[in-house]
PDB file of C-alpha atoms and ligand atoms in Angstrom:
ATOM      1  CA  UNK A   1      82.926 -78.480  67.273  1.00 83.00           C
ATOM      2  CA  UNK A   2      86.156 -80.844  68.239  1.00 95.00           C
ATOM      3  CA  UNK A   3      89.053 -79.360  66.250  1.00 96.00           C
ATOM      4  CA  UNK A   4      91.299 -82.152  64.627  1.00 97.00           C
ATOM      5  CA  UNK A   5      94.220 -82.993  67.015  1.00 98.00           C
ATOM      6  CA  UNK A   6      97.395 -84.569  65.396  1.00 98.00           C
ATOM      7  CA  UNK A   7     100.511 -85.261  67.967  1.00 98.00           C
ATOM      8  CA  UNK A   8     103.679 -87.213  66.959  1.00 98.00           C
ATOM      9  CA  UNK A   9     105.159 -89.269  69.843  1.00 98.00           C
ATOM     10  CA  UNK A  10     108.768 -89.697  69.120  1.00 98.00           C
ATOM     11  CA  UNK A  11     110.026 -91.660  71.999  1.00 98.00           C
ATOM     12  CA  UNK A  12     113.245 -92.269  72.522  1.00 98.00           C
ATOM     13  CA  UNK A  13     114.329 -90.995  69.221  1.00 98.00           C
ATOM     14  CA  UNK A  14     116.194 -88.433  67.967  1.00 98.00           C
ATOM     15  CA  UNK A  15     119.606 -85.856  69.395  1.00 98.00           C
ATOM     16  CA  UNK A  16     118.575 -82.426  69.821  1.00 98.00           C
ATOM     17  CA  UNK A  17     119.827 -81.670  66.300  1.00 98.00           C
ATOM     18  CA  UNK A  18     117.978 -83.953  65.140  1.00 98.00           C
ATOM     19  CA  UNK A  19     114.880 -83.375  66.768  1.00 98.00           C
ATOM     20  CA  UNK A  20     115.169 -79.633  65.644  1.00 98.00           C
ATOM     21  CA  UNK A  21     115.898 -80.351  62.211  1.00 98.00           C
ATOM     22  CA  UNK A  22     112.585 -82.215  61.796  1.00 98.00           C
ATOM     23  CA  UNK A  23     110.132 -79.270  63.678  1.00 98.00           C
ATOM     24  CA  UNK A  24     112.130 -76.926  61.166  1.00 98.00           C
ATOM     25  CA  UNK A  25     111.350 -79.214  58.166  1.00 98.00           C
ATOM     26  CA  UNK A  26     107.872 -79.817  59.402  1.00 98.00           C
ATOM     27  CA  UNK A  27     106.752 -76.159  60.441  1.00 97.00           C
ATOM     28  CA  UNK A  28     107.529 -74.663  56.990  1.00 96.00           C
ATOM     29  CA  UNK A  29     105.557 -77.960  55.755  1.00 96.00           C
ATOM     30  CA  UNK A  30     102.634 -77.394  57.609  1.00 97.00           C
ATOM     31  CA  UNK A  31     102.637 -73.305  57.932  1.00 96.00           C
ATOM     32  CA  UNK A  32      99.088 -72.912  56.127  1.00 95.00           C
ATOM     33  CA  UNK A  33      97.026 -75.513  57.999  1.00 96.00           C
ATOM     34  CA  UNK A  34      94.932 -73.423  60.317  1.00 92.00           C
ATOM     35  CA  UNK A  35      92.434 -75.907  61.775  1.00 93.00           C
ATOM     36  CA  UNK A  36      94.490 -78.749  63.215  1.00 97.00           C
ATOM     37  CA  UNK A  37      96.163 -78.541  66.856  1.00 98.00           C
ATOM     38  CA  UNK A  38      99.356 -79.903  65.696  1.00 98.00           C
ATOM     39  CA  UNK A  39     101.707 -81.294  68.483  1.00 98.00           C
ATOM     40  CA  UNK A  40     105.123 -82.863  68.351  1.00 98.00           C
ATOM     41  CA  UNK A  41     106.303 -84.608  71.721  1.00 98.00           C
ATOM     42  CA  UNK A  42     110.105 -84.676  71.578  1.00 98.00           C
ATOM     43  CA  UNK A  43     112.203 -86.642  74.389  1.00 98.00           C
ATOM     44  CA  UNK A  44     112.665 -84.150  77.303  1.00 98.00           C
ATOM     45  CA  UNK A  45     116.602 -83.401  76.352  1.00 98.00           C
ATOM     46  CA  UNK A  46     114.990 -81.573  73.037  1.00 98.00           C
ATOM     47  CA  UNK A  47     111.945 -79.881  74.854  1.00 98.00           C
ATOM     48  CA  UNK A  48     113.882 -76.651  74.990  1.00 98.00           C
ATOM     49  CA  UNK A  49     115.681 -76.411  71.202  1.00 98.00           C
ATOM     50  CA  UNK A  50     112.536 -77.471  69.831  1.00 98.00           C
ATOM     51  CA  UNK A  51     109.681 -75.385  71.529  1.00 98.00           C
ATOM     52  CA  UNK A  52     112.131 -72.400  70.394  1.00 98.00           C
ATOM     53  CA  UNK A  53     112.014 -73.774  67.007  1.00 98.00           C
ATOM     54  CA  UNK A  54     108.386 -73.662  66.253  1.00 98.00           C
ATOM     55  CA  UNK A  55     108.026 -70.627  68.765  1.00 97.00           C
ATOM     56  CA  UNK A  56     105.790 -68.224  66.980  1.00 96.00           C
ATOM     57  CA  UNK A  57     104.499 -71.033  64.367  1.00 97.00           C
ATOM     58  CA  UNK A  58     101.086 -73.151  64.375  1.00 97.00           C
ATOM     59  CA  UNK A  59     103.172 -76.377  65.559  1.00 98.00           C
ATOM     60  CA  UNK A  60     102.466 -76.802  69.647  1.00 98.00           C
ATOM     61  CA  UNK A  61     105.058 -78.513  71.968  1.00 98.00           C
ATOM     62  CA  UNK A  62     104.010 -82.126  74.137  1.00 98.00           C
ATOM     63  CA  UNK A  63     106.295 -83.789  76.891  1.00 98.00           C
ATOM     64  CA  UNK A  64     105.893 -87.865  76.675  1.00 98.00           C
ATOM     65  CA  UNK A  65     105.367 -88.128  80.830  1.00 98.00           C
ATOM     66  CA  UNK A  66     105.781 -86.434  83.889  1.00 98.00           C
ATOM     67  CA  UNK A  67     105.725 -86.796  87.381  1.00 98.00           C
ATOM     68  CA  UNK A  68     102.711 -86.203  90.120  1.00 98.00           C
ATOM     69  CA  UNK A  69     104.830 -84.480  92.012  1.00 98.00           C
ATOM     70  CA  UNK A  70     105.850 -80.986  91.482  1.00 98.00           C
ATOM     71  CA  UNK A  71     109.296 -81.713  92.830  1.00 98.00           C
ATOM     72  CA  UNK A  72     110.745 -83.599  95.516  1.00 98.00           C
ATOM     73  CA  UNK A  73     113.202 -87.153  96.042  1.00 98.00           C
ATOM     74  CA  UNK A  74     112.128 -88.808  92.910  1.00 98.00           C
ATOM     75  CA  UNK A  75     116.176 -89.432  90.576  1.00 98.00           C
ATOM     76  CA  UNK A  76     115.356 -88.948  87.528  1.00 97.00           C
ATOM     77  CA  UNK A  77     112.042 -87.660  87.025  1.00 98.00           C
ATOM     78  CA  UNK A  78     110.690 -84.707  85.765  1.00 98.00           C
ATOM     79  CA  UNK A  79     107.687 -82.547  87.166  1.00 98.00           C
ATOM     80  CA  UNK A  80     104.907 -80.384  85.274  1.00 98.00           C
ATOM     81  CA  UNK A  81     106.509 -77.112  86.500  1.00 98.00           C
ATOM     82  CA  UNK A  82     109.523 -78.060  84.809  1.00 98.00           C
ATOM     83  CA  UNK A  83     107.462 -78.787  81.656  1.00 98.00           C
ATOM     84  CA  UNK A  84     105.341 -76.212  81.493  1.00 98.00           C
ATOM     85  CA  UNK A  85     109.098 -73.928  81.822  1.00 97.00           C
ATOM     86  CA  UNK A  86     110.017 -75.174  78.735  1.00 97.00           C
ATOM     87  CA  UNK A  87     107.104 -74.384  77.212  1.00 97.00           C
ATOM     88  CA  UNK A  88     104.897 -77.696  77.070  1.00 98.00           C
ATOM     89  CA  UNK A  89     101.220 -77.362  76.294  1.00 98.00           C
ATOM     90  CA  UNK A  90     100.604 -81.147  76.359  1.00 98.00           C
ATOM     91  CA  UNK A  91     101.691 -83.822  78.097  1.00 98.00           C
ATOM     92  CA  UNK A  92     101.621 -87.744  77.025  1.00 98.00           C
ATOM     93  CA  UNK A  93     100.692 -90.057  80.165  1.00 98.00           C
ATOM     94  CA  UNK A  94      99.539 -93.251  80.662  1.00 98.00           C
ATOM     95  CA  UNK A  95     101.223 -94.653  77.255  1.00 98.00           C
ATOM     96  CA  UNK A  96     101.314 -97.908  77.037  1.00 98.00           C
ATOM     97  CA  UNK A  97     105.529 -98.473  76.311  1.00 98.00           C
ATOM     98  CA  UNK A  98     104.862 -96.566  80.103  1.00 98.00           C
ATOM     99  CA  UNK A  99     102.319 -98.738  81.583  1.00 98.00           C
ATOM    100  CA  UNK A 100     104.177-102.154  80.611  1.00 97.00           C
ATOM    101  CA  UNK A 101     107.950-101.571  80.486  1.00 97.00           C
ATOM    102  CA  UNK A 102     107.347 -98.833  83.622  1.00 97.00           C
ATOM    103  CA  UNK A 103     104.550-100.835  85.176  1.00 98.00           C
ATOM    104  CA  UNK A 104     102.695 -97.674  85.548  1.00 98.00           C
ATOM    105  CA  UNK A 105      99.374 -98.207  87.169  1.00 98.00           C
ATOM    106  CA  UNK A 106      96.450 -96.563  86.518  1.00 98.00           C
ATOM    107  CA  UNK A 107      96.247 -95.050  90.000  1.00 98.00           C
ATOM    108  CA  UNK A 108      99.802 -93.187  88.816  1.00 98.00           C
ATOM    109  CA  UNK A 109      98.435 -91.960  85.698  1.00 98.00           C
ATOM    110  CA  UNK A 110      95.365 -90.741  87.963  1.00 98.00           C
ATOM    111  CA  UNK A 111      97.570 -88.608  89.477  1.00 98.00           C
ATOM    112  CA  UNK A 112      99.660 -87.061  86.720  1.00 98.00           C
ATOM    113  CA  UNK A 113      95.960 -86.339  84.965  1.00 98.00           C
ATOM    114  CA  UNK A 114      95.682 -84.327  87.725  1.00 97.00           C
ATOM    115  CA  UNK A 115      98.988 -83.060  88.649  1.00 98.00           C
ATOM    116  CA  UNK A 116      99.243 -81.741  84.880  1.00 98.00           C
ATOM    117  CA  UNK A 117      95.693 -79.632  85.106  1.00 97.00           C
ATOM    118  CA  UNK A 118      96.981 -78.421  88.319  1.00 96.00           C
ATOM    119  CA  UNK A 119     100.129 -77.584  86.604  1.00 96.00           C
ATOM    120  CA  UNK A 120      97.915 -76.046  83.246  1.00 96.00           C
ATOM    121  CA  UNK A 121      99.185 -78.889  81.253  1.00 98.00           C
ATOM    122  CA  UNK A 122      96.803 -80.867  78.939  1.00 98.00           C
ATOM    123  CA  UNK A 123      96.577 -84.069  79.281  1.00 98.00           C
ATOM    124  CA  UNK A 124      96.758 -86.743  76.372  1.00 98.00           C
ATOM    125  CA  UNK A 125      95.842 -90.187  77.807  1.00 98.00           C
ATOM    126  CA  UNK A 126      96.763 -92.939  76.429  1.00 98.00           C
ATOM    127  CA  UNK A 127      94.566 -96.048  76.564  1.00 98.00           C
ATOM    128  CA  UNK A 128      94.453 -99.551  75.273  1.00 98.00           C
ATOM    129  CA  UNK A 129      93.998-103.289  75.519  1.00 97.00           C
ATOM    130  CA  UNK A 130      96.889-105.780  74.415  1.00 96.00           C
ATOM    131  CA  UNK A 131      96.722-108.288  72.158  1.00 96.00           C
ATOM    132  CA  UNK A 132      95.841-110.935  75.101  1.00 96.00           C
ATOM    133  CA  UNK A 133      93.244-108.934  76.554  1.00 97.00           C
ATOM    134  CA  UNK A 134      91.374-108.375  73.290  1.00 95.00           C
ATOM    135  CA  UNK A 135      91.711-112.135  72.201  1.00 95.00           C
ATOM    136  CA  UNK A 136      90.085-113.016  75.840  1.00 97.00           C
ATOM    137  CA  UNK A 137      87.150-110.357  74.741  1.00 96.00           C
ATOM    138  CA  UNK A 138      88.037-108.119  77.580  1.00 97.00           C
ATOM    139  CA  UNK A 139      88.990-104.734  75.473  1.00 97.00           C
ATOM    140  CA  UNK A 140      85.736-103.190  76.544  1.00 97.00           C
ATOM    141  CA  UNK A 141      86.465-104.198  80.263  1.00 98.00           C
ATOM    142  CA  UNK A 142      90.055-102.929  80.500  1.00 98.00           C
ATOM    143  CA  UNK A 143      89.292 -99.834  78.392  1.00 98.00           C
ATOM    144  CA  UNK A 144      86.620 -99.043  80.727  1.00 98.00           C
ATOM    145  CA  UNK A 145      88.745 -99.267  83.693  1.00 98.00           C
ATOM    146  CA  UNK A 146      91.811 -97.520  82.700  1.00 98.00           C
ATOM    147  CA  UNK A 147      89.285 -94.373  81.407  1.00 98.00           C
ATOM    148  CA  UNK A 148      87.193 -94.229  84.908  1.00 97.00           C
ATOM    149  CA  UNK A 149      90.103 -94.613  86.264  1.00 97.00           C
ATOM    150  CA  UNK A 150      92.599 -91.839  85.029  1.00 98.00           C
ATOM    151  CA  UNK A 151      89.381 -89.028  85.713  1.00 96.00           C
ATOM    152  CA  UNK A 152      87.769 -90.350  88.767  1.00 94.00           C
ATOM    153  CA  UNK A 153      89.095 -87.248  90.330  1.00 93.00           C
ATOM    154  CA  UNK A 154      88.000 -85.140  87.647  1.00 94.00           C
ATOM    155  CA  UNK A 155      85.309 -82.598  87.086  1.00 90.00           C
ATOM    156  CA  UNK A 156      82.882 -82.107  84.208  1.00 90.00           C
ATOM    157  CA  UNK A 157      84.585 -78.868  83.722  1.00 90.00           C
ATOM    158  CA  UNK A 158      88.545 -80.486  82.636  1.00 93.00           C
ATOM    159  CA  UNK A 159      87.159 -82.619  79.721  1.00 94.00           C
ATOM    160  CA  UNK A 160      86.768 -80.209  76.809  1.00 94.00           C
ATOM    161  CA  UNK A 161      90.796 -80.038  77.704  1.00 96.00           C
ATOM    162  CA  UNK A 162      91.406 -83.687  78.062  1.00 97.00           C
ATOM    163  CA  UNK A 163      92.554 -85.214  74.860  1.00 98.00           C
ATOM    164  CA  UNK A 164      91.962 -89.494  75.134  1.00 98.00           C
ATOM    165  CA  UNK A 165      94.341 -91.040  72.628  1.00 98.00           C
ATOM    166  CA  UNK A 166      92.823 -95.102  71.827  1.00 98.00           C
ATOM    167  CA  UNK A 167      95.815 -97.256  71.518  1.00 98.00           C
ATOM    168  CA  UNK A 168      95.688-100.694  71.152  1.00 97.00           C
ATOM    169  CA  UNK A 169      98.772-102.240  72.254  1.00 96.00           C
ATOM    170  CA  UNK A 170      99.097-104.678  69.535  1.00 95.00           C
ATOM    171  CA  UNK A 171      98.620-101.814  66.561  1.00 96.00           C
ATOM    172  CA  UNK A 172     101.851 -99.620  68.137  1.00 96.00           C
ATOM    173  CA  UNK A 173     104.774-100.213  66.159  1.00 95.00           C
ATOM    174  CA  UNK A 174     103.872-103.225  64.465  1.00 95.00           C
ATOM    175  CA  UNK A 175     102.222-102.016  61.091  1.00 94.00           C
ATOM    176  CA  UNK A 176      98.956-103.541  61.662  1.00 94.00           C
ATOM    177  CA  UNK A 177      96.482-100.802  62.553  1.00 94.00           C
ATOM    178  CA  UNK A 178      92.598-101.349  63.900  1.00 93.00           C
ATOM    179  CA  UNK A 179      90.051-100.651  61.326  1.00 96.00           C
ATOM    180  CA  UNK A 180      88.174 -97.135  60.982  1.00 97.00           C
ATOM    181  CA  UNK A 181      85.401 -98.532  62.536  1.00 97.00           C
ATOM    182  CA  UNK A 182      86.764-100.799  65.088  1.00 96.00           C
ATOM    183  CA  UNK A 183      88.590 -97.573  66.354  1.00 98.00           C
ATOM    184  CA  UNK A 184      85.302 -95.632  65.859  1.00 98.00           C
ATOM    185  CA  UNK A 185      83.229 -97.793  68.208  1.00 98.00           C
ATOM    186  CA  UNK A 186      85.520 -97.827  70.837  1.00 98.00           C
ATOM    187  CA  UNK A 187      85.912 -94.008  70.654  1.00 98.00           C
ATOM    188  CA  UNK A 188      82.296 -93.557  70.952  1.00 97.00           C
ATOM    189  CA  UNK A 189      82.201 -95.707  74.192  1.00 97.00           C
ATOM    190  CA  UNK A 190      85.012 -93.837  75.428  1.00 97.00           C
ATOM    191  CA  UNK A 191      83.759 -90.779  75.122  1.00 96.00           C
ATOM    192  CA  UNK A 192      80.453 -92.793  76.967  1.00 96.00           C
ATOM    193  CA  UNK A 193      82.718 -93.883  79.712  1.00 96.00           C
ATOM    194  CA  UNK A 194      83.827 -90.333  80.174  1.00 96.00           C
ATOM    195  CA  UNK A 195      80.623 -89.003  80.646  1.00 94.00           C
ATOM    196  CA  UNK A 196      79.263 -91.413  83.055  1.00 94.00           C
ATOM    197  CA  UNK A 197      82.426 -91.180  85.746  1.00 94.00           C
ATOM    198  CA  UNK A 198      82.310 -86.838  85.494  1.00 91.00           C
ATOM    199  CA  UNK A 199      78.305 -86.402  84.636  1.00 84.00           C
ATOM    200  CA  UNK A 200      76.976 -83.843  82.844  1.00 76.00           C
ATOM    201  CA  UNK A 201      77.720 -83.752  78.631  1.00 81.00           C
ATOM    202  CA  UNK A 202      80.956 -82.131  78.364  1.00 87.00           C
ATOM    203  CA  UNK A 203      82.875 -85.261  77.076  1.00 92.00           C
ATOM    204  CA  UNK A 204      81.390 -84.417  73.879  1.00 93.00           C
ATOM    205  CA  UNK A 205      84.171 -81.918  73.414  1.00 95.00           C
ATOM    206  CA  UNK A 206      86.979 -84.476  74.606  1.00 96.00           C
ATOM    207  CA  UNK A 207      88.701 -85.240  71.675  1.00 97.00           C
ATOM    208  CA  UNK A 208      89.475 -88.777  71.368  1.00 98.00           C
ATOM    209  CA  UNK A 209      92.289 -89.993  69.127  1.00 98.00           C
ATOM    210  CA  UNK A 210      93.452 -93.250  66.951  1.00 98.00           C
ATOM    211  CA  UNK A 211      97.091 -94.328  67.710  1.00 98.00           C
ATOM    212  CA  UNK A 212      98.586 -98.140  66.460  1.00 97.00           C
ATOM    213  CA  UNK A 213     100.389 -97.784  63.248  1.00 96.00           C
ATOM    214  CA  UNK A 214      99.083 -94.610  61.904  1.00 97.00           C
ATOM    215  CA  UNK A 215     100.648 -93.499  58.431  1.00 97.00           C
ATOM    216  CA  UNK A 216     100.333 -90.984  55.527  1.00 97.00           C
ATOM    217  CA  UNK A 217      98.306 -94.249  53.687  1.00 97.00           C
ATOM    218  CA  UNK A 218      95.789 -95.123  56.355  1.00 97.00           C
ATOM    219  CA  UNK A 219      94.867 -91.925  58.324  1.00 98.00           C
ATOM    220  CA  UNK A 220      91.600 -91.238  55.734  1.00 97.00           C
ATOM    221  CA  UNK A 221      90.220 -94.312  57.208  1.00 97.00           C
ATOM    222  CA  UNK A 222      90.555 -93.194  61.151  1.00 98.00           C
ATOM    223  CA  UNK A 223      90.108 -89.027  60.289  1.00 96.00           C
ATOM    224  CA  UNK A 224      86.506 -89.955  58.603  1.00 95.00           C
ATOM    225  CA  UNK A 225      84.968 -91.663  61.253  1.00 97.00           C
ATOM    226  CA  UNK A 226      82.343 -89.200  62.973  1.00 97.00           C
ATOM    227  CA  UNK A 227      83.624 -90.563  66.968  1.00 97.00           C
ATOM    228  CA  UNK A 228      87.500 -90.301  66.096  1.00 98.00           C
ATOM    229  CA  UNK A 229      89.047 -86.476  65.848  1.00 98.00           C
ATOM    230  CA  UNK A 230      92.768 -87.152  64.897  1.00 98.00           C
ATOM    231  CA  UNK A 231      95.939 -89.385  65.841  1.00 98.00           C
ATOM    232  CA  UNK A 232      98.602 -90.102  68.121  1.00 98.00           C
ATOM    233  CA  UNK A 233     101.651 -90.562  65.521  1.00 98.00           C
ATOM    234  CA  UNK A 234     104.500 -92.739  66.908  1.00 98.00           C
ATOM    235  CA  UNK A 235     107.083 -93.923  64.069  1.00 98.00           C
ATOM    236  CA  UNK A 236     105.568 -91.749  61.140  1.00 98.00           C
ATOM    237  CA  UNK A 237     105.895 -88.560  62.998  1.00 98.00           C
ATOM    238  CA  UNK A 238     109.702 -89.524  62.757  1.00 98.00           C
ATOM    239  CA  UNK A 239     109.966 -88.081  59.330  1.00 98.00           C
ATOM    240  CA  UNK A 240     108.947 -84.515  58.255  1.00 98.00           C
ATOM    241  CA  UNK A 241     107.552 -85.605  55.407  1.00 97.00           C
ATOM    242  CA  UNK A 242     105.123 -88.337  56.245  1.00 98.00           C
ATOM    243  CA  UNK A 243     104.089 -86.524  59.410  1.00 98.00           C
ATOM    244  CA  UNK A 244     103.247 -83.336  57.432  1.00 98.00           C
ATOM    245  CA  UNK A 245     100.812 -85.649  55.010  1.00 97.00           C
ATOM    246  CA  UNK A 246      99.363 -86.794  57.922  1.00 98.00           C
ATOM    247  CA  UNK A 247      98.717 -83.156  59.373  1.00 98.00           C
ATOM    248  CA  UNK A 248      96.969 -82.072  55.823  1.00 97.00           C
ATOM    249  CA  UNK A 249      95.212 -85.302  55.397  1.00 96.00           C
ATOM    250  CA  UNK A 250      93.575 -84.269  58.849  1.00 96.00           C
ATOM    251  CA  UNK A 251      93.200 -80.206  57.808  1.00 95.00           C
ATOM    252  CA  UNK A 252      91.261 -82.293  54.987  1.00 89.00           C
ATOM    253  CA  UNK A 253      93.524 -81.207  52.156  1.00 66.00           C
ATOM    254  CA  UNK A 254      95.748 -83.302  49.344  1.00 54.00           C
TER     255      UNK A 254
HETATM  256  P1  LIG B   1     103.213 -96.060  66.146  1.00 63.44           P
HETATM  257  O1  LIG B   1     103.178 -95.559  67.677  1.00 63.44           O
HETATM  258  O2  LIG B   1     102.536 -94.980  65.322  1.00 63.44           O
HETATM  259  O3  LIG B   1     104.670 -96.202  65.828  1.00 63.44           O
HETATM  260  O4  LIG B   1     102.465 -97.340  66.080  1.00 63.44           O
HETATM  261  C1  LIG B   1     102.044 -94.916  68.206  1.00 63.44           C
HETATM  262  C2  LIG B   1     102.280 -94.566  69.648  1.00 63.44           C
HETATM  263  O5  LIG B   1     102.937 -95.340  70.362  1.00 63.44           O
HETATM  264  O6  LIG B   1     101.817 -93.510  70.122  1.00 63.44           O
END
């Protein structure tokens, strides 16, 4: 059984009071949901205060990149080991904000997959078409690639751990989400894709995710579709409130 996964992605947002503010808010929110992995994925300046915050609670803590390297010349970066100091479970790569104002390639985010299961950090790639590609009919073809991709170094025996978050480009941000079961098919061939490049059935246990505009209102639609087993939150994760309906919408309560 895939266990619902719900992560909030809040990108360049928030100081470190603020940032622990909101995991206080949300942990005493969310303190009786049992079966949802529940992740927030603070900027790296709040890693610290925050994964002390929920230390000890059912709320897990994400980092929103790292490098491949585990240390070395690179200004400005930060490595797995330093992550997984802090206390990091999960680790965002491959997001799209990454692959187009970064111009991350997907050879890059083939090596952080596997620089983070080297470093016992779980990966949560991010893939998607843009607007462009999917008006050209190419979402298929550029999904495709950027999943072979980011595991063509993988074995069967990392995807139960992987975590694939579907993001099309043009539903971050924007407040127009895919529908359940455009999301839903795409999933499913994901999770196809997966299996082909590592053989063997074990993508059945990667849990894929919805992200694009996900809020308290539409997250029935994506959490009741048999191929999709949570979301990648960006803006509503922002605010306690609406990120803890979205967590019990998911645990399948009010
Ligand atoms: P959004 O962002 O929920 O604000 O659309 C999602 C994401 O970028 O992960």
């Amino acid at each position: 059984m895939r266990i619902p996964f719900i992560a909030g992605n809040w990108k360049m947002h928030k100081t470190v009071r603020e940032a622990v503010e909101t995991a206080t808010a949300l942990k005493t929110v969310v303190a009786a949901v049992e079966i949802v992995d529940i992740v927030l994925c603070p900027p790296f300046t709040a890693l610290g205060d925050v994964g002390r915050a929920i230390a000890g609670s059912n709320l897990e803590l994400g980092a929103q990149d790292m490098h491949w390297e585990p240390q070395g010349a690179y200004t400005g970066e930060i490595s797995g080991p330093m992550l997984w100091e802090l206390g990091c479970t999960y680790v965002i790569l491959g997001h799209s904000e990454r692959r187009h104002h970064f111009h991350e390639t997907d050879d890059e985010v083939a090596r952080k997959v596997q620089a983070a299961f080297a470093q016992e950090l779980l990966p949560i790639l991010c893939v998607g078409e843009t607007l462009e590609e999917r008006d050209a009919g190419r979402t298929e073809d550029v999904i495709e690639r950027q999943v072979r991709a980011a595991v063509a170094e993988l074995d069967a025996v990392a995807l139960p751990r992987l975590v694939v978050a579907y993001e099309p480009v043009w539903a971050i941000g924007t407040g127009r989400s895919a529908t359940g079961g455009e999301a839903n098919r795409v999933s499913a061939l994901i999770r196809q894709w997966l299996g082909q490049a590592v053989g063997g059935p074990s993508a059945d246990e990667t849990r894929v995710l919805y992200g694009g505009s996900v809020t308290p209102e539409n997250i029935a639609e994506f959490i009741g579709q048999p191929e999709i087993d949570g979301a990648l939150v960006g803006g509503a994760s922002l605010n306690s409130e609406a990120f803890a309906a979205i967590v019990l919408a998911a645990a399948g309560g009010p």
